[in-house]
Coordinates of C-alpha atoms in Angstrom, one line a residue:
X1 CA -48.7 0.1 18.7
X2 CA -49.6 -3.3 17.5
X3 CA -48.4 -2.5 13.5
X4 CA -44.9 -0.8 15.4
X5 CA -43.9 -4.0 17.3
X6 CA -45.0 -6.2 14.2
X7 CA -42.8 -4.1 12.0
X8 CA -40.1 -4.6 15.0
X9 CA -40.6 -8.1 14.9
X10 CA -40.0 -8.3 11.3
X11 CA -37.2 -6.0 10.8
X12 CA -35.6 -8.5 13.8
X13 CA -36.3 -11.7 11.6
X14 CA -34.8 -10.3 8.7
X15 CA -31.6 -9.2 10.4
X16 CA -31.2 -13.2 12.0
X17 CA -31.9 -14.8 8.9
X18 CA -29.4 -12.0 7.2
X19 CA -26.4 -12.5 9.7
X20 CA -27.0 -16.4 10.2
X21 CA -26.7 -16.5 5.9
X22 CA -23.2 -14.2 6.2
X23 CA -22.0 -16.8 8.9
X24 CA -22.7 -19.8 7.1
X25 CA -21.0 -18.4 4.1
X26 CA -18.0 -16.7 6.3
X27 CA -17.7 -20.4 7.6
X28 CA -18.1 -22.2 4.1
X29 CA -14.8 -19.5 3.0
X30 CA -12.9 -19.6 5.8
X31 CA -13.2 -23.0 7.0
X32 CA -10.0 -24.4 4.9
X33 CA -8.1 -21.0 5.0
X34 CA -8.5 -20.5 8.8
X35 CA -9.8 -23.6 10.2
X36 CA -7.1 -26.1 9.3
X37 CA -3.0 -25.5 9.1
X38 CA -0.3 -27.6 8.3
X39 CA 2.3 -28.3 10.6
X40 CA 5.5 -30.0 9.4
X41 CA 6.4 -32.7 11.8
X42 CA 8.1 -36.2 12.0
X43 CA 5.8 -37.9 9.9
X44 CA 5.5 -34.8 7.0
X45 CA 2.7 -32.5 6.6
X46 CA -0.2 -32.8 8.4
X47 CA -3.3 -30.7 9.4
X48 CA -3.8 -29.0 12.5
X49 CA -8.1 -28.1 13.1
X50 CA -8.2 -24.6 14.8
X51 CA -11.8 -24.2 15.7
X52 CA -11.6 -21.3 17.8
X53 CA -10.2 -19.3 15.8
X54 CA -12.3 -20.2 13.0
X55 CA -15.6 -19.9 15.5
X56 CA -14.2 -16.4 16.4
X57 CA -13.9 -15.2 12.5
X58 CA -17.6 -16.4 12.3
X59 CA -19.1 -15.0 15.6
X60 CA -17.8 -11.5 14.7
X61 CA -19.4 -11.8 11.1
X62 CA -22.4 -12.9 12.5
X63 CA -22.9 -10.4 15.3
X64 CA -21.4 -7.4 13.0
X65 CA -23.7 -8.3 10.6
X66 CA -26.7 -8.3 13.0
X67 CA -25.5 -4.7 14.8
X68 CA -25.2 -3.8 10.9
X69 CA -28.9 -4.5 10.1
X70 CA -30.4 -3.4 13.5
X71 CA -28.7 -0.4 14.2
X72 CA -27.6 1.0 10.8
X73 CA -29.2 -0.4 7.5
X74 CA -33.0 -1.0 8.8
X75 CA -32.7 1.8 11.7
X76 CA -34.8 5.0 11.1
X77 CA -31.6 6.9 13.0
X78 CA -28.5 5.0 11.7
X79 CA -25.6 5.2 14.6
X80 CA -23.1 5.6 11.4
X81 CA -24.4 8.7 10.7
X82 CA -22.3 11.1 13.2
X83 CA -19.2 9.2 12.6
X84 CA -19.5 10.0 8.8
X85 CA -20.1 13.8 9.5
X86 CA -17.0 13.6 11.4
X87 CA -14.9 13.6 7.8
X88 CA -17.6 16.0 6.2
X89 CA -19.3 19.5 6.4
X90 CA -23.0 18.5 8.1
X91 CA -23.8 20.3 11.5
X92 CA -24.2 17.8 13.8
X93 CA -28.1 17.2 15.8
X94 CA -28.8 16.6 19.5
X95 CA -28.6 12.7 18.7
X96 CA -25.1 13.0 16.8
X97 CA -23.2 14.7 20.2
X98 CA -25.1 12.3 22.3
X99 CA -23.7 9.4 20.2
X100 CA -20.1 11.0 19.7
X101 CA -20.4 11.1 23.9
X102 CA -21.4 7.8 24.4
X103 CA -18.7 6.7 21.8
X104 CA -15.7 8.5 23.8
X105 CA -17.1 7.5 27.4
X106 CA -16.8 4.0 26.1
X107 CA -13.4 4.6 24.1
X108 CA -12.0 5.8 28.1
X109 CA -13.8 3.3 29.5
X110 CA -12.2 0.6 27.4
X111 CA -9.1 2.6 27.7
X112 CA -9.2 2.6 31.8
X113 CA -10.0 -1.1 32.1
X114 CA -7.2 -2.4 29.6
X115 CA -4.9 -0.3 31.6
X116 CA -5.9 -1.5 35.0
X117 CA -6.8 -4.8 34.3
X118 CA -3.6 -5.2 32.1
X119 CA -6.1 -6.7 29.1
X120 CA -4.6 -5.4 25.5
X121 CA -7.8 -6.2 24.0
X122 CA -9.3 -3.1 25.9
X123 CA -6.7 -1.1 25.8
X124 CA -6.7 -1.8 21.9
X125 CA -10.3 -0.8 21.1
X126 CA -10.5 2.1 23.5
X127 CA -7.0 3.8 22.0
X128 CA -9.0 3.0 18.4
X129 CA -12.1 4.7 19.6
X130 CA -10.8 8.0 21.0
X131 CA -7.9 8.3 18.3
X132 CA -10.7 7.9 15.6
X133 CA -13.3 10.2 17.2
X134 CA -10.8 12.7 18.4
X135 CA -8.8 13.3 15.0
X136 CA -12.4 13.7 13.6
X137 CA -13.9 16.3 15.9
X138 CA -10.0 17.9 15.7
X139 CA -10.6 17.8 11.6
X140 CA -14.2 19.7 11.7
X141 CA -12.6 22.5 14.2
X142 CA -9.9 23.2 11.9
X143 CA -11.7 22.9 8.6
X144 CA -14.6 25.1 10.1
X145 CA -12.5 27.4 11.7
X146 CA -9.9 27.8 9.0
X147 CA -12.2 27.2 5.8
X148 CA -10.5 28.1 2.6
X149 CA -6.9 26.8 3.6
X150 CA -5.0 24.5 1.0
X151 CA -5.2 20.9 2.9
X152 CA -4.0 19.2 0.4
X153 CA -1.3 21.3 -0.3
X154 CA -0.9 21.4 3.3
X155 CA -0.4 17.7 3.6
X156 CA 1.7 16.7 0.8
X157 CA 4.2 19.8 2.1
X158 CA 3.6 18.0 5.6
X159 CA 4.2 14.8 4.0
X160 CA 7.9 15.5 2.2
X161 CA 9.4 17.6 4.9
X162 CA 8.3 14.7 7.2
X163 CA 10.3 12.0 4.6
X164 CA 12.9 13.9 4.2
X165 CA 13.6 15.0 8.0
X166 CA 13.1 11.7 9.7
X167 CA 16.2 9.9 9.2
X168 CA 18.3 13.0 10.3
X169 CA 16.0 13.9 13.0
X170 CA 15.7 10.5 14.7
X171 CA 19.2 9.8 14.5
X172 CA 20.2 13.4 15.9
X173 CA 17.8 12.6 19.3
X174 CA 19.1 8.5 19.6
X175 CA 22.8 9.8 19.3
X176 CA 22.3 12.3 22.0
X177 CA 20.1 11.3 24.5
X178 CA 20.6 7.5 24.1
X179 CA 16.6 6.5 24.6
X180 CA 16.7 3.3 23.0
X181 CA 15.1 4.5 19.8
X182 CA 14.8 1.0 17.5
X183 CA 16.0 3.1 14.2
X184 CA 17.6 -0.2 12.6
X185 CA 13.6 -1.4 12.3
X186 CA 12.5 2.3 11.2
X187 CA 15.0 2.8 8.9
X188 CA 14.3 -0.7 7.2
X189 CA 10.7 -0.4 7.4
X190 CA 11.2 3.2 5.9
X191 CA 12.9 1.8 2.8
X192 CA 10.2 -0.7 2.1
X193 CA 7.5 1.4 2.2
X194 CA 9.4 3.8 -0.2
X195 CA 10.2 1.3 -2.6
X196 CA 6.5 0.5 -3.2
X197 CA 5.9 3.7 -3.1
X198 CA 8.0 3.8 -6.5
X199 CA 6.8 0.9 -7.8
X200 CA 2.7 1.7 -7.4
X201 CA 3.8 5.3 -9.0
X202 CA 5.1 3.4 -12.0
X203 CA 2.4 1.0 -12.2
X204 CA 0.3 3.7 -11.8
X205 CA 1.3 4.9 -15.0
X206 CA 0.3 1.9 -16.7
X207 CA -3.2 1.5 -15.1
X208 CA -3.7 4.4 -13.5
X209 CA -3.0 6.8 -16.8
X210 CA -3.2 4.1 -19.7
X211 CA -5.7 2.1 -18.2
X212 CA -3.8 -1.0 -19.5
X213 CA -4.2 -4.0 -16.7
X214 CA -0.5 -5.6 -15.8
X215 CA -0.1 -7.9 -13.7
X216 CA 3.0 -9.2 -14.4
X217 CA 4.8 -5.8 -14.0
X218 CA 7.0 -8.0 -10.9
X219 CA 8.7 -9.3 -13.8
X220 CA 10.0 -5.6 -14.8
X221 CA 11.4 -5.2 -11.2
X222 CA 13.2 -8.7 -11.7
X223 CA 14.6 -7.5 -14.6
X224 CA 16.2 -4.7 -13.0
X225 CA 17.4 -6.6 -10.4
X226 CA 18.7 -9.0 -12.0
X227 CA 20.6 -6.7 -14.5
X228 CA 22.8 -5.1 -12.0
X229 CA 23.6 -8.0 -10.1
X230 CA 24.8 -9.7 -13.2
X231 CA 26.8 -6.9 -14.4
X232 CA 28.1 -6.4 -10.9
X233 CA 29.2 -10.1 -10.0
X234 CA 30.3 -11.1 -13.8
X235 CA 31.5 -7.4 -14.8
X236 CA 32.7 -5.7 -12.1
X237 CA 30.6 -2.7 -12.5
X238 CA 29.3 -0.5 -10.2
X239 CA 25.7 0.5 -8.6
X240 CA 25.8 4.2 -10.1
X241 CA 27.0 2.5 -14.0
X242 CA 24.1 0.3 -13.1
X243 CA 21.0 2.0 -12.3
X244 CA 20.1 4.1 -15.8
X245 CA 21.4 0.4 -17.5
X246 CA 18.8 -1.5 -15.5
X247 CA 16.2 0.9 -16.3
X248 CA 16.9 1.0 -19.9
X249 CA 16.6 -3.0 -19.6
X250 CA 13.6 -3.4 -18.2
X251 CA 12.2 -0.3 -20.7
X252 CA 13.3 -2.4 -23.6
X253 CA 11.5 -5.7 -22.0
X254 CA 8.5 -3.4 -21.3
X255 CA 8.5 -2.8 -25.4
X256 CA 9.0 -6.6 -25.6
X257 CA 5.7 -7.2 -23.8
X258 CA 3.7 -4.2 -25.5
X259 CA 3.8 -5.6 -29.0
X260 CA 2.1 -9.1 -28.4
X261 CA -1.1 -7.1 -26.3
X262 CA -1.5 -4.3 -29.1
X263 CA -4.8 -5.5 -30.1
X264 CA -5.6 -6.9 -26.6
X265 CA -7.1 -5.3 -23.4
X266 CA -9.4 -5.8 -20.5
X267 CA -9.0 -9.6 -18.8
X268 CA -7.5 -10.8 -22.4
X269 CA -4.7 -8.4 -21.7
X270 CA -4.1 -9.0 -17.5
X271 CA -3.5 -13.0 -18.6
X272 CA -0.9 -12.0 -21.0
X273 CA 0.7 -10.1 -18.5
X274 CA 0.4 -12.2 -15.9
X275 CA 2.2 -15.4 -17.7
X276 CA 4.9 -12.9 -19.1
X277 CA 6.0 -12.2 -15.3
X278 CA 5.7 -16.3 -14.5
X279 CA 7.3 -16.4 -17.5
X280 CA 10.2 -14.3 -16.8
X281 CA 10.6 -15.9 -13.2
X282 CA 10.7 -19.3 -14.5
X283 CA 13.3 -18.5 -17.0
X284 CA 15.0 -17.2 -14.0
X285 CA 14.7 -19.8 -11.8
X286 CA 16.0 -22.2 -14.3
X287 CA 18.6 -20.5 -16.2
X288 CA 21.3 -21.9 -13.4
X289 CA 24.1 -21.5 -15.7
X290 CA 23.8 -17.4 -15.5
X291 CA 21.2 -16.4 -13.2
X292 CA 22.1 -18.9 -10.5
X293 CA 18.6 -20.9 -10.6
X294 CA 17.2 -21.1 -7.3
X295 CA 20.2 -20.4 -5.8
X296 CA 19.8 -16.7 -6.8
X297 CA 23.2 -14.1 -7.5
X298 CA 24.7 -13.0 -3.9
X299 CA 27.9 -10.9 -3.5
X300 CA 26.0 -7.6 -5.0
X301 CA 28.5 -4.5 -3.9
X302 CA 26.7 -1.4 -2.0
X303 CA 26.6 1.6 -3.6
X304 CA 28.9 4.3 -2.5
X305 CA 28.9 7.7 -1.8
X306 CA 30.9 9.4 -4.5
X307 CA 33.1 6.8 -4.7
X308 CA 33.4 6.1 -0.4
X309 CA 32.2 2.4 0.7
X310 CA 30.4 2.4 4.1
X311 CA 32.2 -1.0 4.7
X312 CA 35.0 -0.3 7.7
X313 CA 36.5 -3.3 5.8
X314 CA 37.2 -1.5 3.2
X315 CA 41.0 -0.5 1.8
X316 CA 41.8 3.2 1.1
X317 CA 39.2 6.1 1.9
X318 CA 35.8 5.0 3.8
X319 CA 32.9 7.5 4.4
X320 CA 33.7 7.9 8.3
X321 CA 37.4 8.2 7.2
X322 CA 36.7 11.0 4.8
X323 CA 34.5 13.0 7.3
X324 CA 36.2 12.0 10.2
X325 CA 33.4 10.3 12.3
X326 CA 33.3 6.9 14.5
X327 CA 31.7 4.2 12.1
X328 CA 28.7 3.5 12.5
X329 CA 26.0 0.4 10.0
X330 CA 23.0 3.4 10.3
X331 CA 25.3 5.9 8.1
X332 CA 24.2 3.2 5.2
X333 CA 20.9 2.9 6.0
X334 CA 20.1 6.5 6.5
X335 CA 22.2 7.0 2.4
X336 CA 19.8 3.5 1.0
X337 CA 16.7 5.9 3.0
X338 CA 17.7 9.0 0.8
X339 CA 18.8 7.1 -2.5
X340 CA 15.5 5.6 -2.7
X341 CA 13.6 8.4 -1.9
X342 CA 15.2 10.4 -4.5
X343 CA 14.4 7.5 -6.9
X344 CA 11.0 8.1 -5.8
X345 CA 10.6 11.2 -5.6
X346 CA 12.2 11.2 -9.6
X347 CA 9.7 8.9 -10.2
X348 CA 6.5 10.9 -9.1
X349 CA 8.2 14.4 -10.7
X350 CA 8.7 12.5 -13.8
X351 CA 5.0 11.1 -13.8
X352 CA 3.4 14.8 -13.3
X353 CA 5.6 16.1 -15.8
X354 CA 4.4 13.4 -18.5
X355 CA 0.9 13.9 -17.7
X356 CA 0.9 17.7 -18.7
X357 CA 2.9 16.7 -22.3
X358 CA 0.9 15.2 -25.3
X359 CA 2.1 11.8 -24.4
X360 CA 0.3 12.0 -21.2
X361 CA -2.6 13.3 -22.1
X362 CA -2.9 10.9 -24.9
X363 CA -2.5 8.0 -22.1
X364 CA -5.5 9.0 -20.5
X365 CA -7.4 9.6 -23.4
X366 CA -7.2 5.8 -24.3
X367 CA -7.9 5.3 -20.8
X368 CA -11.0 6.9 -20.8
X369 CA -11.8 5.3 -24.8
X370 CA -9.7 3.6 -27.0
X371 CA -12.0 3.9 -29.8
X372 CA -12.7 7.9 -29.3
X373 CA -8.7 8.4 -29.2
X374 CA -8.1 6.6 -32.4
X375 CA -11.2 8.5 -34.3
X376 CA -9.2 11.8 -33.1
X377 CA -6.1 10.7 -34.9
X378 CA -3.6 9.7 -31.9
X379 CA -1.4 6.3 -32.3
X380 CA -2.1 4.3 -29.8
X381 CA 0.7 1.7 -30.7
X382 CA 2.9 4.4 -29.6
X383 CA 0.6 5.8 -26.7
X384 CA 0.5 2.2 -25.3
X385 CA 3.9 1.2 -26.0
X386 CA 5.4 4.6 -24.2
X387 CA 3.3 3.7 -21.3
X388 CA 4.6 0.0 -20.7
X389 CA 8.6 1.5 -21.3
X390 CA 8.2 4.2 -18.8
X391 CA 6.3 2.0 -16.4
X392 CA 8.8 -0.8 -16.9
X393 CA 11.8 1.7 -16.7
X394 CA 10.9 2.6 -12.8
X395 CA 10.2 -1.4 -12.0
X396 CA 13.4 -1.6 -13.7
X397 CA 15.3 1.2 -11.3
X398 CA 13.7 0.1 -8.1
X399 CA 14.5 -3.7 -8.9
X400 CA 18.2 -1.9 -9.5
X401 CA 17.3 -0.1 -5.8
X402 CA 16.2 -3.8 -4.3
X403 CA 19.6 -5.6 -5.6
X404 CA 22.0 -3.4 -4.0
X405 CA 19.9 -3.3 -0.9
X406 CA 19.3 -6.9 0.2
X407 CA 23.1 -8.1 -1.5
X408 CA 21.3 -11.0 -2.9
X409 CA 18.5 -11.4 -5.1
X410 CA 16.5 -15.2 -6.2
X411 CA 13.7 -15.9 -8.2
X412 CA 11.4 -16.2 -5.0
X413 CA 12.1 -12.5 -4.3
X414 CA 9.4 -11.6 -8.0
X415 CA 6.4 -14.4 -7.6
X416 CA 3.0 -13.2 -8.5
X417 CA 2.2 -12.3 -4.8
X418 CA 4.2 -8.8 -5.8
X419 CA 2.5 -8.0 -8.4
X420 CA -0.9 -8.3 -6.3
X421 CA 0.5 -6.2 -4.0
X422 CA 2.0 -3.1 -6.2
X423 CA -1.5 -3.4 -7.7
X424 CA -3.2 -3.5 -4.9
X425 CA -1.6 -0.4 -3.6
X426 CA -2.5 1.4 -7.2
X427 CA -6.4 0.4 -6.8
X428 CA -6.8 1.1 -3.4
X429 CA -5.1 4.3 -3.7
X430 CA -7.0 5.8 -6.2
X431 CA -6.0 4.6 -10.0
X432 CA -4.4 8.1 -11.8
X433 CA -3.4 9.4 -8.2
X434 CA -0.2 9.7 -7.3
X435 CA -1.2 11.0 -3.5
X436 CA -3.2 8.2 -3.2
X437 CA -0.9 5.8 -3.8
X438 CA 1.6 6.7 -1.7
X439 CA -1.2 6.9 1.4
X440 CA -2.0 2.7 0.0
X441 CA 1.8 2.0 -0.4
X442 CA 2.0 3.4 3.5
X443 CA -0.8 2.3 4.9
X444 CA -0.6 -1.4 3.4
X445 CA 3.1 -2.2 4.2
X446 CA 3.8 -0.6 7.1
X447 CA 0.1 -1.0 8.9
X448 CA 0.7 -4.7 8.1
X449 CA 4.3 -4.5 9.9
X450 CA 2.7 -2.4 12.7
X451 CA -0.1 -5.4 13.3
X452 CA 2.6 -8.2 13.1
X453 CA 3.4 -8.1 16.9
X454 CA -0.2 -6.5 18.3
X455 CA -0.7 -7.8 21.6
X456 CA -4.6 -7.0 21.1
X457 CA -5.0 -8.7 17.9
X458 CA -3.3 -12.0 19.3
X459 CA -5.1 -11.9 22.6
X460 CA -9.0 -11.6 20.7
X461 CA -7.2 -14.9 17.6
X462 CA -4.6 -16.9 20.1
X463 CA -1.2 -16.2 20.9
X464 CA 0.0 -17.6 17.1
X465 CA -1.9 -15.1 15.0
X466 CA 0.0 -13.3 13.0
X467 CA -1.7 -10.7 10.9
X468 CA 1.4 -11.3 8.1
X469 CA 0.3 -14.7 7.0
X470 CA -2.7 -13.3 6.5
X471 CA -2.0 -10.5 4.4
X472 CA -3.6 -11.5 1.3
X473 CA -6.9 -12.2 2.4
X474 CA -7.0 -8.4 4.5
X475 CA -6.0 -7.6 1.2
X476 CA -9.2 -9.1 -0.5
X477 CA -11.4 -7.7 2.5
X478 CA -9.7 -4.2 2.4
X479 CA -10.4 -4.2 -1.6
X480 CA -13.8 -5.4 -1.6
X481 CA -14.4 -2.7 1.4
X482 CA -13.0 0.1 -0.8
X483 CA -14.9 -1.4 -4.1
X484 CA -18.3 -0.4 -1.6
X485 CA -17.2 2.3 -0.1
X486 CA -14.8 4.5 -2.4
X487 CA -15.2 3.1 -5.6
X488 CA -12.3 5.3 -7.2
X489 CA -10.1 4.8 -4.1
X490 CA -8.5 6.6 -1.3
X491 CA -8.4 10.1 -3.2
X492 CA -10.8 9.6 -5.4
X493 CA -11.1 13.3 -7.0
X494 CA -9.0 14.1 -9.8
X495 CA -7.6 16.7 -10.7
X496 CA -7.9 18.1 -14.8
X497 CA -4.0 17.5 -16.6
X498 CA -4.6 20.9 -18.3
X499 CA -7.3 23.9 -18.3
X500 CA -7.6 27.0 -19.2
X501 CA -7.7 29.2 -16.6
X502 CA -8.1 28.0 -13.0
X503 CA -9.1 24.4 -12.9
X504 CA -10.3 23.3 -10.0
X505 CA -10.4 19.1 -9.1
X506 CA -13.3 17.4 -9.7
X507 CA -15.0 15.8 -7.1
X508 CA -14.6 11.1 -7.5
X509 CA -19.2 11.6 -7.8
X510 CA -18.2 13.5 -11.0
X511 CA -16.1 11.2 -13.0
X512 CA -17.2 7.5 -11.8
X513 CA -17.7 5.1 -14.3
X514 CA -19.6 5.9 -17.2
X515 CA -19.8 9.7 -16.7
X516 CA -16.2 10.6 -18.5

């Protein structure tokens, strides 16, 4: 008894000493990026202290880290350990449905008092509680009871008729029954997330396949922007004359770029890249005489459909003229949702296709060793200047996309903040998965859009916190947490580009780093 409460003792010393070293270093880091603002007043900028937020940041570090060494790391039963079996095949033990209990009569409990009490903080972790356990214990009934269905197949089928039913669906139940249905926002948010849908797929095929680290690939998407709005305001020419023009331009600059970093790769190869985007801004931003400088190019025309403007303004045949309907602004909302998810769903077809030809399979085999893929007689001049044109020709289509949609494009519109993001979404995805990436693309742009206005979030971090101006340090936290936890990503198996016979993926433990 004596050596168990000495061992208790000890195992409670290390976890203090533990959390109080993650709080002093989660106060060293956030100290200047949380604990100080700068507020624009009368007499210019000056600096606002916000110690409770910054003491609430480093409460929740210290007492997560402590719960972390107490009741998971250094405890014989670790209170993770149902939870994980949730997502997985293990039967569960006494001790895994008595925590799974406890854990839902909480989750209601939270639920219950939120409700009554009217506290959003409550009602925020008990909704995140149940929703969490529930979808799991509803994911082991359906796996166990249904075991050799196609899930994934399942999902991505779930996951297209879902994008491509949406639009038509949700504006079908708003225009009969009138419930107040905000599809403006939807639709908007909808096109977002699609567009960086398409551009992760075609960065994907630079890091993911290639392996080649860009990132200045925001300077591809500027290109295409920039292309058709040019064209547009100094030609005359339209978004359909546009779009394969805008592509082939940023293709062409993608060629540019891929001769200078022949011989170079790794961090060498990311720093060229990088200044090439900056590079491509700046020239943007102070080419005033064409580009506009900082000004930017407004005045881009909508596309039409088949030749029928949207605009009521319009002289001649309109789209509601033509079909004889009221006008309405969603009609060119709901045709911007469907161009760009044809664009991206062209984008992903195009991407499988490639991966199945030589070209493809050559792009991962420098991936995988640069060295290897020479000896075996494959150029990789050509393999690595295929993959920067295609990947550029998509930034190039969606920067196209971007133009028509906002009717105004700058230089502040391409800063390096995009390419973090696009890359982001690729690494967090899954690098070489084009399901992953799409999950990422989703879950980083529009679960930061559905946090902006939380009531939960600002109740726990003050009334001001907005989850938005944060974005790029949950971005650092949510890579670092994958870089632990999945190290190849969301959907980190992979499945083989070509077999003979039936090939079957391979699990993410089989093909980690160093193990081909």
């Amino acid at each position: 008894m004596a050596e168990t409460g000495k061992t208790r003792d000890r195992k409670l010393v290390s976890a203090l000493s533990d959390s109080l070293l993650a709080a002093i270093i989660a106060f060293a880091l956030f100290s200047l990026v949380l604990g100080l603002r700068t507020v624009d007043d009368a007499t210019g900028l000056t600096l606002e202290p916000r110690p409770g937020l910054l003491l609430t940041v480093v409460a929740i570090v210290f007492f997560g880290r402590l719960a972390l060494n107490l009741f998971v790391w250094q405890a014989e039963y670790p209170l993770t350990a149902p939870f994980a079996k949730l997502f997985n095949t293990e039967p569960f033990d006494r001790r895994d449905r008595m925590t799974l209990a406890v854990a839902l009569v909480f989750g209601a409990g939270w639920l219950a008092t939120g409700l009554i009490v009217g506290e959003p903080v409550y009602e925020l972790l008990g909704t995140v509680v149940l929703l969490f356990v529930g979808l799991g214990l509803l994911r082991r009934f359906i796996v166990q009871r249904f075991p050799n269905l196609p899930y994934a197949q399942i999902f991505i089928a779930g996951g297209i008729l879902f994008a491509l039913f949406f639009p038509i669906v949700t504006y079908a139940l708003e225009s009969m029954f009138r419930i107040g249905l905000p599809l403006r926002y939807w639709f908007d948010l909808s096109i977002l997330i699609l567009t960086y849908v398409m551009l992760g797929w075609g960065l994907n095929i630079v890091v993911g396949l290639a392996g080649l680290l860009d990132l200045g690939y925001v300077a591809f998407y500027a290109v295409g922007a920039y292309t058709f709005a040019l064209l547009a305001t100094y030609f005359g020419l339209g978004f359909w004359i546009c779009l394969p023009i805008a592509g082939a331009a940023a293709a062409l600059w993608g060629i540019i770029l891929g001769f200078p970093v022949l011989r170079l790769r790794g961090d060498y190869l990311a720093i060229v890249t990088l200044a090439f985007g900056e590079i491509v801004r700046m020239v943007l931003l102070n080419w005033t005489d064409v580009t506009g400088g900082p000004n930017g190019v407004a005045g881009i025309p909508k596309p039409t459909f088949f030749g029928l403007p949207f605009s009521p303004f319009a002289e001649g045949m309109t789209f509601n003229k033509f079909f004889g309907i009221p006008y309405d602004g969603l009609h060119a909302l709901i045709f911007l949702y469907y161009l760009i998810l044809v664009l991206a769903f062209a984008t992903n077809l195009v991407t499988l296709r490639l991966r199945r030809l030589p070209v493809g399979r050559a792009w991962e085999a420098m991936r995988e060793d640069e060295i290897a893929c020479r000896s075996l007689g494959i150029n990789t001049t050509v393999t690595k200047l295929s993959a920067f044109a295609t990947g550029a020709m998509f930034g190039g289509l969606a920067g196209c996309f971007f133009a028509t949609r906002q009717g105004f494009v700058s230089p502040e519109s391409f800063t390096f903040i995009e390419s973090a993001i696009i890359l982001a979404i690729v690494v967090l995805g899954g690098m070489g998965s084009q399901l992953g990436v799409a999950i990422a693309a989703v879950v980083m742009v529009g679960g930061f859009e559905a946090l902006r206005h939380t009531a939960g979030l600002q109740a726990v971090f003050g009334e001001e916190f907005d989850p938005a101006l944060y974005r790029m340090l949950l971005f650092g936290i949510a890579m670092v947490g994958i870089m632990v936890w999945r190290p190849r990503g969301l959907v980190s198996s992979r499945a083989p580009t070509i077999s003979l016979g039936n090939g079957e993926t391979i699990s993410g433990d089989l093909v980690s780093e160093g193990r081909g």
